[in-house]
mmCIF file of C-alpha atoms and ligand atoms in Angstrom:
data_model
loop_
_atom_site.group_PDB
_atom_site.id
_atom_site.type_symbol
_atom_site.label_atom_id
_atom_site.label_comp_id
_atom_site.label_asym_id
_atom_site.label_seq_id
_atom_site.Cartn_x
_atom_site.Cartn_y
_atom_site.Cartn_z
ATOM 1 C CA MET A 1027 23.043 4.456 8.473
ATOM 2 C CA SER A 1028 24.637 7.254 6.288
ATOM 3 C CA GLY A 1029 23.532 10.061 3.861
ATOM 4 C CA SER A 1030 25.811 10.037 0.597
ATOM 5 C CA GLY A 1031 25.431 12.736 -1.766
ATOM 6 C CA GLY A 1032 26.716 11.977 -5.252
ATOM 7 C CA GLY A 1033 26.220 9.944 -8.559
ATOM 8 C CA GLU A 1034 25.563 11.057 -11.974
ATOM 9 C CA GLU A 1035 22.534 11.531 -13.756
ATOM 10 C CA ARG A 1036 21.300 7.683 -14.676
ATOM 11 C CA PHE A 1037 18.037 5.583 -15.510
ATOM 12 C CA LEU A 1038 17.125 3.005 -12.835
ATOM 13 C CA ILE A 1039 14.961 -0.056 -14.410
ATOM 14 C CA GLU A 1040 11.775 -1.892 -12.616
ATOM 15 C CA THR A 1041 10.581 -4.649 -13.491
ATOM 16 C CA LEU A 1042 7.108 -5.109 -13.698
ATOM 17 C CA THR A 1043 7.725 -9.248 -15.119
ATOM 18 C CA PRO A 1044 10.580 -11.042 -16.932
ATOM 19 C CA HIS A 1045 9.015 -9.029 -20.408
ATOM 20 C CA PHE A 1046 8.091 -5.800 -19.039
ATOM 21 C CA GLY A 1047 9.069 -3.082 -17.143
ATOM 22 C CA HIS A 1048 9.857 0.899 -16.592
ATOM 23 C CA PHE A 1049 12.238 3.511 -15.924
ATOM 24 C CA ALA A 1050 12.890 6.515 -14.346
ATOM 25 C CA ARG A 1051 15.752 9.005 -14.763
ATOM 26 C CA VAL A 1052 17.346 10.136 -11.456
ATOM 27 C CA GLY A 1053 19.850 12.101 -10.792
ATOM 28 C CA LYS A 1054 21.755 13.042 -7.951
ATOM 29 C CA LEU A 1055 21.431 10.099 -4.884
ATOM 30 C CA LEU A 1056 19.956 12.339 -1.680
ATOM 31 C CA TYR A 1057 20.589 9.359 0.691
ATOM 32 C CA GLU A 1058 21.858 5.648 0.656
ATOM 33 C CA GLY A 1059 21.760 3.151 3.606
ATOM 34 C CA GLN A 1060 21.400 -0.390 4.982
ATOM 35 C CA THR A 1061 18.629 -0.864 7.925
ATOM 36 C CA GLU A 1062 18.420 -4.440 9.218
ATOM 37 C CA PHE A 1063 15.979 -5.232 7.542
ATOM 38 C CA GLN A 1064 16.827 -3.295 4.003
ATOM 39 C CA LYS A 1065 18.429 -0.867 1.635
ATOM 40 C CA ILE A 1066 17.007 2.799 1.529
ATOM 41 C CA GLU A 1067 17.781 4.534 -1.428
ATOM 42 C CA LEU A 1068 16.471 8.546 -1.730
ATOM 43 C CA PHE A 1069 16.829 9.949 -5.314
ATOM 44 C CA GLU A 1070 16.262 13.225 -6.652
ATOM 45 C CA SER A 1071 13.980 12.588 -9.747
ATOM 46 C CA PRO A 1072 13.091 15.240 -12.827
ATOM 47 C CA GLN A 1073 9.658 13.078 -13.071
ATOM 48 C CA PHE A 1074 9.097 12.818 -9.472
ATOM 49 C CA GLY A 1075 11.116 14.648 -7.238
ATOM 50 C CA LYS A 1076 12.505 12.888 -3.836
ATOM 51 C CA ALA A 1077 11.692 9.548 -4.570
ATOM 52 C CA LEU A 1078 12.112 6.396 -1.945
ATOM 53 C CA ARG A 1079 13.508 3.299 -3.118
ATOM 54 C CA LEU A 1080 13.772 0.028 -0.398
ATOM 55 C CA ASP A 1081 15.770 -2.978 -2.188
ATOM 56 C CA ASN A 1082 15.785 -1.490 -5.471
ATOM 57 C CA VAL A 1083 11.551 -1.257 -5.606
ATOM 58 C CA PHE A 1084 10.376 1.972 -5.828
ATOM 59 C CA GLN A 1085 8.046 2.816 -2.531
ATOM 60 C CA THR A 1086 6.622 6.238 -2.946
ATOM 61 C CA SER A 1087 7.706 9.873 -4.162
ATOM 62 C CA VAL A 1088 7.135 13.842 -3.255
ATOM 63 C CA GLY A 1089 5.478 14.266 -7.082
ATOM 64 C CA ASP A 1090 2.701 11.468 -7.275
ATOM 65 C CA GLU A 1091 2.396 9.974 -3.570
ATOM 66 C CA TYR A 1092 -1.356 11.106 -3.543
ATOM 67 C CA PHE A 1093 -2.510 8.796 -6.273
ATOM 68 C CA TYR A 1094 -1.156 6.196 -3.194
ATOM 69 C CA HIS A 1095 -2.259 7.312 -0.388
ATOM 70 C CA GLU A 1096 -5.166 9.479 -0.696
ATOM 71 C CA MET A 1097 -6.936 6.281 -2.990
ATOM 72 C CA MET A 1098 -5.796 3.465 -0.050
ATOM 73 C CA VAL A 1099 -7.315 5.831 2.658
ATOM 74 C CA HIS A 1100 -10.122 7.470 1.209
ATOM 75 C CA PRO A 1101 -12.522 5.271 0.057
ATOM 76 C CA ALA A 1102 -13.017 2.790 2.996
ATOM 77 C CA LEU A 1103 -12.218 5.425 5.569
ATOM 78 C CA ILE A 1104 -15.579 7.650 4.116
ATOM 79 C CA ALA A 1105 -17.517 3.882 3.299
ATOM 80 C CA HIS A 1106 -17.143 3.189 7.530
ATOM 81 C CA PRO A 1107 -19.606 5.656 8.891
ATOM 82 C CA ASN A 1108 -17.995 6.773 11.529
ATOM 83 C CA PRO A 1109 -13.754 5.402 11.599
ATOM 84 C CA GLU A 1110 -12.528 6.934 14.729
ATOM 85 C CA SER A 1111 -9.230 4.003 14.887
ATOM 86 C CA VAL A 1112 -7.499 3.098 12.169
ATOM 87 C CA LEU A 1113 -4.354 0.494 12.139
ATOM 88 C CA ILE A 1114 -1.677 0.768 9.346
ATOM 89 C CA ILE A 1115 0.637 -1.855 9.585
ATOM 90 C CA GLY A 1116 4.177 -0.763 7.611
ATOM 91 C CA ALA A 1117 3.833 2.043 5.751
ATOM 92 C CA GLY A 1118 6.927 3.255 7.393
ATOM 93 C CA ASP A 1119 7.303 7.059 5.082
ATOM 94 C CA GLY A 1120 3.747 8.528 7.048
ATOM 95 C CA GLY A 1121 1.676 8.917 4.457
ATOM 96 C CA MET A 1122 -1.203 6.462 5.133
ATOM 97 C CA ALA A 1123 -1.405 7.751 8.480
ATOM 98 C CA GLU A 1124 -1.408 11.824 7.238
ATOM 99 C CA GLU A 1125 -4.658 10.763 5.221
ATOM 100 C CA ALA A 1126 -6.196 8.915 7.709
ATOM 101 C CA LEU A 1127 -5.684 11.718 10.667
ATOM 102 C CA LYS A 1128 -7.215 14.364 7.611
ATOM 103 C CA HIS A 1129 -10.548 12.597 8.929
ATOM 104 C CA ASN A 1130 -12.360 14.748 11.509
ATOM 105 C CA THR A 1131 -13.875 11.764 13.257
ATOM 106 C CA VAL A 1132 -10.091 9.453 13.627
ATOM 107 C CA ARG A 1133 -9.179 9.676 17.198
ATOM 108 C CA ARG A 1134 -6.894 7.009 17.473
ATOM 109 C CA VAL A 1135 -3.795 5.826 14.904
ATOM 110 C CA VAL A 1136 -1.575 2.736 15.762
ATOM 111 C CA MET A 1137 0.971 2.580 13.397
ATOM 112 C CA VAL A 1138 2.792 -0.857 13.371
ATOM 113 C CA GLU A 1139 6.170 -0.585 11.182
ATOM 114 C CA ILE A 1140 9.070 -2.980 11.243
ATOM 115 C CA ASP A 1141 11.951 -0.960 10.880
ATOM 116 C CA GLY A 1142 12.343 2.219 13.073
ATOM 117 C CA GLN A 1143 14.800 3.315 10.731
ATOM 118 C CA VAL A 1144 12.726 4.176 8.270
ATOM 119 C CA VAL A 1145 10.633 6.231 10.130
ATOM 120 C CA GLU A 1146 13.795 8.074 10.861
ATOM 121 C CA PHE A 1147 14.741 8.667 7.336
ATOM 122 C CA SER A 1148 10.728 9.600 6.190
ATOM 123 C CA LYS A 1149 10.659 12.058 9.667
ATOM 124 C CA LYS A 1150 13.590 13.838 8.184
ATOM 125 C CA TYR A 1151 13.579 13.733 4.275
ATOM 126 C CA LEU A 1152 9.733 13.131 4.092
ATOM 127 C CA GLU A 1153 8.320 15.912 5.551
ATOM 128 C CA GLU A 1154 6.409 16.275 2.153
ATOM 129 C CA ILE A 1155 4.151 12.942 2.603
ATOM 130 C CA HIS A 1156 3.883 12.245 6.000
ATOM 131 C CA ARG A 1157 3.376 16.153 6.744
ATOM 132 C CA GLY A 1158 4.006 15.779 10.523
ATOM 133 C CA ALA A 1159 1.561 13.032 11.744
ATOM 134 C CA PHE A 1160 3.971 11.553 13.081
ATOM 135 C CA ASP A 1161 4.188 14.204 16.186
ATOM 136 C CA ASP A 1162 0.087 14.212 15.922
ATOM 137 C CA PRO A 1163 -1.395 13.331 19.600
ATOM 138 C CA ARG A 1164 -3.828 10.994 17.873
ATOM 139 C CA MET A 1165 -0.979 8.921 16.628
ATOM 140 C CA GLU A 1166 1.040 5.814 18.332
ATOM 141 C CA LEU A 1167 4.370 4.797 16.677
ATOM 142 C CA VAL A 1168 5.094 0.759 16.994
ATOM 143 C CA ILE A 1169 8.224 -0.582 15.976
ATOM 144 C CA GLY A 1170 7.578 -4.173 15.774
ATOM 145 C CA ASP A 1171 6.610 -6.959 13.504
ATOM 146 C CA GLY A 1172 3.218 -6.130 11.996
ATOM 147 C CA PHE A 1173 2.426 -9.980 11.736
ATOM 148 C CA ALA A 1174 3.216 -10.486 15.453
ATOM 149 C CA TRP A 1175 1.215 -7.357 16.648
ATOM 150 C CA VAL A 1176 -1.971 -7.893 15.052
ATOM 151 C CA MET A 1177 -2.033 -11.721 15.879
ATOM 152 C CA GLU A 1178 -1.247 -10.592 19.963
ATOM 153 C CA ALA A 1179 -3.760 -7.408 19.560
ATOM 154 C CA ALA A 1180 -6.577 -10.489 17.960
ATOM 155 C CA GLU A 1181 -5.661 -12.421 20.830
ATOM 156 C CA ARG A 1182 -5.738 -9.871 23.107
ATOM 157 C CA GLY A 1183 -9.733 -8.556 22.013
ATOM 158 C CA GLU A 1184 -8.716 -5.183 20.926
ATOM 159 C CA ARG A 1185 -10.860 -3.356 18.183
ATOM 160 C CA PHE A 1186 -10.289 -0.960 14.951
ATOM 161 C CA ASP A 1187 -12.553 0.014 13.119
ATOM 162 C CA ALA A 1188 -10.195 0.363 9.868
ATOM 163 C CA VAL A 1189 -6.443 -1.401 9.356
ATOM 164 C CA ILE A 1190 -4.560 -0.621 6.789
ATOM 165 C CA LEU A 1191 -1.520 -2.648 5.345
ATOM 166 C CA ASP A 1192 0.635 -0.922 3.495
ATOM 167 C CA LEU A 1193 3.210 -3.020 3.208
ATOM 168 C CA THR A 1194 6.915 -4.110 0.513
ATOM 169 C CA ASP A 1195 5.556 -6.943 -2.261
ATOM 170 C CA PRO A 1196 5.071 -10.363 -0.756
ATOM 171 C CA ILE A 1197 8.344 -11.650 -1.154
ATOM 172 C CA GLY A 1198 11.182 -12.849 1.398
ATOM 173 C CA PRO A 1199 9.553 -11.561 5.435
ATOM 174 C CA SER A 1200 6.243 -9.542 3.718
ATOM 175 C CA ARG A 1201 5.227 -12.961 2.980
ATOM 176 C CA PRO A 1202 2.990 -14.148 6.247
ATOM 177 C CA LEU A 1203 1.287 -11.121 6.067
ATOM 178 C CA TYR A 1204 -0.318 -11.715 2.353
ATOM 179 C CA THR A 1205 -1.773 -15.166 4.244
ATOM 180 C CA VAL A 1206 -5.283 -16.190 5.361
ATOM 181 C CA GLU A 1207 -4.481 -16.507 8.841
ATOM 182 C CA TYR A 1208 -3.501 -12.640 8.688
ATOM 183 C CA TYR A 1209 -6.078 -11.444 6.942
ATOM 184 C CA GLN A 1210 -8.708 -13.910 9.420
ATOM 185 C CA ALA A 1211 -6.859 -12.295 12.431
ATOM 186 C CA ILE A 1212 -7.932 -8.604 11.507
ATOM 187 C CA ALA A 1213 -10.981 -9.517 10.352
ATOM 188 C CA ARG A 1214 -11.595 -10.517 14.454
ATOM 189 C CA LEU A 1215 -9.922 -6.859 15.385
ATOM 190 C CA LEU A 1216 -12.483 -5.315 12.852
ATOM 191 C CA GLY A 1217 -15.429 -7.511 13.585
ATOM 192 C CA ASP A 1218 -18.492 -7.107 11.514
ATOM 193 C CA ALA A 1219 -18.503 -3.668 11.279
ATOM 194 C CA GLY A 1220 -14.895 -2.608 9.863
ATOM 195 C CA ILE A 1221 -12.858 -2.257 7.216
ATOM 196 C CA HIS A 1222 -9.408 -3.820 5.383
ATOM 197 C CA VAL A 1223 -7.751 -2.139 3.388
ATOM 198 C CA GLN A 1224 -4.376 -2.941 1.219
ATOM 199 C CA HIS A 1225 -2.597 -2.880 -1.802
ATOM 200 C CA VAL A 1226 -3.435 -5.988 -4.104
ATOM 201 C CA GLU A 1227 -0.866 -5.620 -6.217
ATOM 202 C CA ASN A 1228 -1.997 -4.859 -10.466
ATOM 203 C CA PRO A 1229 -4.709 -7.323 -12.965
ATOM 204 C CA VAL A 1230 -2.411 -6.399 -15.933
ATOM 205 C CA THR A 1231 1.164 -6.904 -15.099
ATOM 206 C CA ARG A 1232 1.001 -9.311 -12.039
ATOM 207 C CA LYS A 1233 -2.364 -11.038 -12.627
ATOM 208 C CA GLU A 1234 -1.771 -14.247 -11.070
ATOM 209 C CA LEU A 1235 -1.105 -12.298 -7.475
ATOM 210 C CA TRP A 1236 -3.677 -10.381 -7.793
ATOM 211 C CA ALA A 1237 -5.961 -12.871 -7.929
ATOM 212 C CA GLN A 1238 -4.546 -14.613 -5.625
ATOM 213 C CA LEU A 1239 -5.073 -12.280 -3.491
ATOM 214 C CA LEU A 1240 -8.353 -11.203 -3.711
ATOM 215 C CA ALA A 1241 -8.754 -15.522 -2.850
ATOM 216 C CA ASN A 1242 -7.281 -15.215 0.479
ATOM 217 C CA LEU A 1243 -9.407 -12.296 1.309
ATOM 218 C CA ARG A 1244 -11.768 -13.959 0.238
ATOM 219 C CA GLU A 1245 -11.623 -16.716 3.213
ATOM 220 C CA ALA A 1246 -11.642 -14.342 5.674
ATOM 221 C CA TYR A 1247 -14.673 -11.625 4.057
ATOM 222 C CA ALA A 1248 -17.486 -11.615 2.944
ATOM 223 C CA GLN A 1249 -17.119 -8.256 1.086
ATOM 224 C CA VAL A 1250 -14.162 -8.132 -1.234
ATOM 225 C CA HIS A 1251 -13.916 -4.984 -3.756
ATOM 226 C CA PRO A 1252 -10.454 -3.784 -5.342
ATOM 227 C CA ILE A 1253 -10.010 -0.552 -6.319
ATOM 228 C CA LEU A 1254 -8.383 -0.064 -9.969
ATOM 229 C CA GLN A 1255 -5.672 3.727 -9.567
ATOM 230 C CA TYR A 1256 -3.022 3.964 -11.671
ATOM 231 C CA VAL A 1257 0.052 5.300 -9.881
ATOM 232 C CA PRO A 1258 2.959 6.784 -11.802
ATOM 233 C CA LEU A 1259 5.697 5.374 -10.325
ATOM 234 C CA TYR A 1260 4.750 2.247 -10.457
ATOM 235 C CA GLY A 1261 4.420 1.981 -13.910
ATOM 236 C CA THR A 1262 1.331 0.487 -14.273
ATOM 237 C CA LEU A 1263 -2.197 0.463 -13.475
ATOM 238 C CA TRP A 1264 -1.589 -1.033 -9.812
ATOM 239 C CA SER A 1265 -4.689 -1.961 -7.317
ATOM 240 C CA PHE A 1266 -5.466 -2.033 -3.408
ATOM 241 C CA CYS A 1267 -8.857 -3.718 -2.202
ATOM 242 C CA ASN A 1268 -11.225 -3.066 0.294
ATOM 243 C CA ALA A 1269 -13.277 -5.446 2.796
ATOM 244 C CA SER A 1270 -15.716 -6.223 5.209
ATOM 245 C CA GLN A 1271 -18.085 -8.506 6.624
ATOM 246 C CA THR A 1272 -20.992 -5.578 6.168
ATOM 247 C CA ILE A 1273 -19.523 -2.704 4.110
ATOM 248 C CA ASP A 1274 -19.907 -2.124 0.584
ATOM 249 C CA PRO A 1275 -18.324 1.130 -0.978
ATOM 250 C CA ARG A 1276 -19.975 0.851 -3.677
ATOM 251 C CA ALA A 1277 -23.339 1.381 -2.363
ATOM 252 C CA LEU A 1278 -22.320 4.860 -1.844
ATOM 253 C CA THR A 1279 -23.389 7.363 -4.852
ATOM 254 C CA PRO A 1280 -21.394 10.324 -5.755
ATOM 255 C CA GLU A 1281 -23.806 12.566 -3.559
ATOM 256 C CA GLN A 1282 -23.168 10.995 -0.599
ATOM 257 C CA VAL A 1283 -19.301 10.918 -1.090
ATOM 258 C CA GLU A 1284 -19.095 14.212 -1.643
ATOM 259 C CA ALA A 1285 -21.384 14.672 1.473
ATOM 260 C CA ARG A 1286 -19.217 12.895 3.790
ATOM 261 C CA ILE A 1287 -16.017 14.605 2.079
ATOM 262 C CA ALA A 1288 -17.396 17.654 3.544
ATOM 263 C CA GLU A 1289 -18.720 16.703 6.842
ATOM 264 C CA ARG A 1290 -15.387 14.789 7.536
ATOM 265 C CA GLY A 1291 -13.362 17.835 6.705
ATOM 266 C CA LEU A 1292 -11.308 16.584 4.171
ATOM 267 C CA THR A 1293 -9.521 19.115 1.762
ATOM 268 C CA ASP A 1294 -6.595 19.712 -0.194
ATOM 269 C CA LEU A 1295 -7.525 16.057 -1.960
ATOM 270 C CA MET A 1296 -5.666 15.927 -5.854
ATOM 271 C CA VAL A 1297 -7.259 12.631 -6.455
ATOM 272 C CA TYR A 1298 -10.605 11.346 -4.805
ATOM 273 C CA ASN A 1299 -13.867 13.280 -5.049
ATOM 274 C CA GLY A 1300 -17.314 11.498 -5.795
ATOM 275 C CA ASP A 1301 -17.012 10.489 -8.431
ATOM 276 C CA VAL A 1302 -13.748 9.126 -8.570
ATOM 277 C CA HIS A 1303 -15.271 6.326 -5.632
ATOM 278 C CA ARG A 1304 -17.727 5.432 -7.970
ATOM 279 C CA ALA A 1305 -14.968 5.191 -10.964
ATOM 280 C CA ALA A 1306 -12.507 3.371 -9.006
ATOM 281 C CA TYR A 1307 -14.818 0.317 -7.993
ATOM 282 C CA ALA A 1308 -15.530 -0.080 -11.708
ATOM 283 C CA LEU A 1309 -13.844 -3.536 -13.217
ATOM 284 C CA PRO A 1310 -13.058 -3.730 -16.466
ATOM 285 C CA ASN A 1311 -14.219 -7.766 -18.208
ATOM 286 C CA PHE A 1312 -10.864 -9.280 -17.888
ATOM 287 C CA ALA A 1313 -10.797 -7.958 -14.539
ATOM 288 C CA ARG A 1314 -14.062 -9.573 -13.196
ATOM 289 C CA ARG A 1315 -12.929 -12.188 -15.584
ATOM 290 C CA LEU A 1316 -9.716 -12.978 -13.267
ATOM 291 C CA ALA A 1317 -11.394 -11.843 -10.066
ATOM 292 C CA GLU A 1318 -14.013 -14.545 -10.075
ATOM 293 C CA ALA A 1319 -10.624 -17.223 -11.182
ATOM 294 C CA PRO A 1320 -10.241 -20.254 -8.665
ATOM 295 C CA ALA A 1321 -7.357 -19.933 -6.775
ATOM 296 C CA THR A 1322 -6.041 -21.848 -3.739
ATOM 297 C CA PRO A 1323 -5.373 -19.716 -0.674
ATOM 298 C CA ILE A 1324 -2.348 -19.388 0.438
ATOM 299 C CA ARG A 1325 -2.151 -20.180 4.241
ATOM 300 C CA LEU A 1326 0.971 -19.704 6.474
ATOM 301 C CA ALA A 1327 1.995 -23.505 5.636
ATOM 302 C CA ASP A 1328 2.408 -22.883 2.120
ATOM 303 C CA VAL A 1329 3.136 -19.189 2.022
ATOM 304 C CA ASP A 1330 6.208 -20.561 -0.184
ATOM 305 C CA ARG A 1331 3.700 -20.711 -2.620
ATOM 306 C CA PHE A 1332 4.003 -17.212 -3.375
ATOM 307 C CA ASP A 1333 7.340 -17.051 -4.482
ATOM 308 C CA ALA A 1334 6.238 -18.873 -7.648
ATOM 309 C CA ILE A 1335 3.910 -16.117 -8.614
ATOM 310 C CA THR A 1336 6.184 -13.039 -7.525
ATOM 311 C CA ALA A 1337 8.915 -14.030 -9.477
ATOM 312 C CA GLN A 1338 9.184 -10.943 -10.939
ATOM 313 C CA SER A 1339 12.009 -11.650 -13.504
ATOM 314 C CA GLU A 1340 15.374 -13.065 -13.904
ATOM 315 C CA SER A 1341 18.203 -10.262 -12.910
ATOM 316 C CA THR A 1342 18.237 -7.462 -16.225
ATOM 317 C CA ASP A 1343 22.003 -6.885 -15.094
ATOM 318 C CA HIS A 1344 23.450 -9.246 -17.846
ATOM 319 C CA LEU A 1345 20.275 -8.033 -20.437
ATOM 320 C CA ARG A 1346 21.899 -5.217 -23.320
ATOM 321 C CA ILE A 1347 20.359 -1.907 -22.786
ATOM 322 C CA VAL A 1348 20.090 -0.049 -26.096
ATOM 323 C CA VAL A 1349 19.170 3.168 -25.671
ATOM 324 C CA GLU A 1350 18.363 4.062 -29.799
HETATM 325 N N1 SAM B 1945 3.693 1.942 -0.828
HETATM 326 C C1 SAM B 1945 5.071 1.030 -0.922
HETATM 327 C C2 SAM B 1945 4.803 -0.281 -1.291
HETATM 328 O O1 SAM B 1945 3.341 -0.382 -1.849
HETATM 329 O O2 SAM B 1945 5.164 -1.143 -1.781
HETATM 330 C C3 SAM B 1945 4.976 0.224 0.011
HETATM 331 C C4 SAM B 1945 5.819 1.650 1.185
HETATM 332 S S1 SAM B 1945 5.569 1.209 3.103
HETATM 333 C C5 SAM B 1945 7.478 1.887 2.329
HETATM 334 C C6 SAM B 1945 6.617 -0.369 2.628
HETATM 335 C C7 SAM B 1945 6.867 -0.530 4.818
HETATM 336 O O3 SAM B 1945 6.091 -1.931 5.040
HETATM 337 C C8 SAM B 1945 7.980 -0.822 4.883
HETATM 338 O O4 SAM B 1945 8.812 0.351 5.752
HETATM 339 C C9 SAM B 1945 9.004 -1.748 5.804
HETATM 340 O O5 SAM B 1945 9.613 -1.839 6.802
HETATM 341 C C10 SAM B 1945 7.347 -2.303 6.332
HETATM 342 N N2 SAM B 1945 7.474 -3.505 6.350
HETATM 343 C C11 SAM B 1945 7.636 -4.541 5.793
HETATM 344 N N3 SAM B 1945 7.524 -5.888 6.141
HETATM 345 C C12 SAM B 1945 6.951 -5.244 7.178
HETATM 346 C C13 SAM B 1945 6.240 -6.165 8.399
HETATM 347 N N4 SAM B 1945 6.139 -7.425 8.854
HETATM 348 N N5 SAM B 1945 5.662 -5.306 9.760
HETATM 349 C C14 SAM B 1945 5.664 -3.882 9.635
HETATM 350 N N6 SAM B 1945 6.089 -3.328 8.597
HETATM 351 C C15 SAM B 1945 6.573 -3.977 7.827
#
């Protein structure tokens, strides 16, 4: 791994579908390296400040990370009456851990990240995102495969109040961590009272994948409630999902959410509050219909079915980019 500078100003294009995507102007390439698992790039961008890409896909940025990290963590942990132990899979940038550790009920965060070099990189370059979470005494960092770790922990009878999956998209090696069996193993870790959180792509530019992931979660949980949240860096409306056997996060009133925010000692929140909590679970009609659409759950044996759904697009290399 070697950091490298240089690079003229340019636009980076990211496709959401074969026909639509977004771009970001970037300046200096602050870091570039190849780990055992993926390519890491860190750009300086006028819009987002430092922006992290893994295998050419934007992951997070200093300028907008709170849209994503706050809305993945706080609706679920606030919906849980007393979250003390939190398991985080992936999330190598440390943003999820930082938000979870804000809750004064949290006693233990176990974070399982497959790529230790992403963690080392993030510790050095993304302090504005993890804010020292890796040094919190409540934090246990495990470098390993989150799939194997969860399966073994379920066998050991481990228990967590919340499990947060913050993974790269269900393409290639990440695919097994989006299957029914994986969700069922996490459900064992959570028991009746715990809450599962993950991103589920989105119901606008990744319709089929969004419906598929909800169908997979419904095989493991009685309560499955998607959240809609705009994430600027992703160039589109994004979606997370809370799942549980018993917790329905929508049952909390804005006043109850505000009271729990105060009780938990949550401060300096940029997005999350009682009204945002209530609004986040409201689905527009097209999304309601999409969420109810029949989808055959994807199990480990047919994990290849993800490939047809996630076919992002043909490469843009052959496209002529016209800037008027
Ligand atoms: N917010 C981003 C998104 O929605 O795409 C994800 C951010 S985080 C950087 C994604 C992390 O998942 C990466 O650090 C990657 O190494 C990790 N990851 C991928 N597969 C994994 C696995 N099997 N076990 C543990 N971590 C994994």
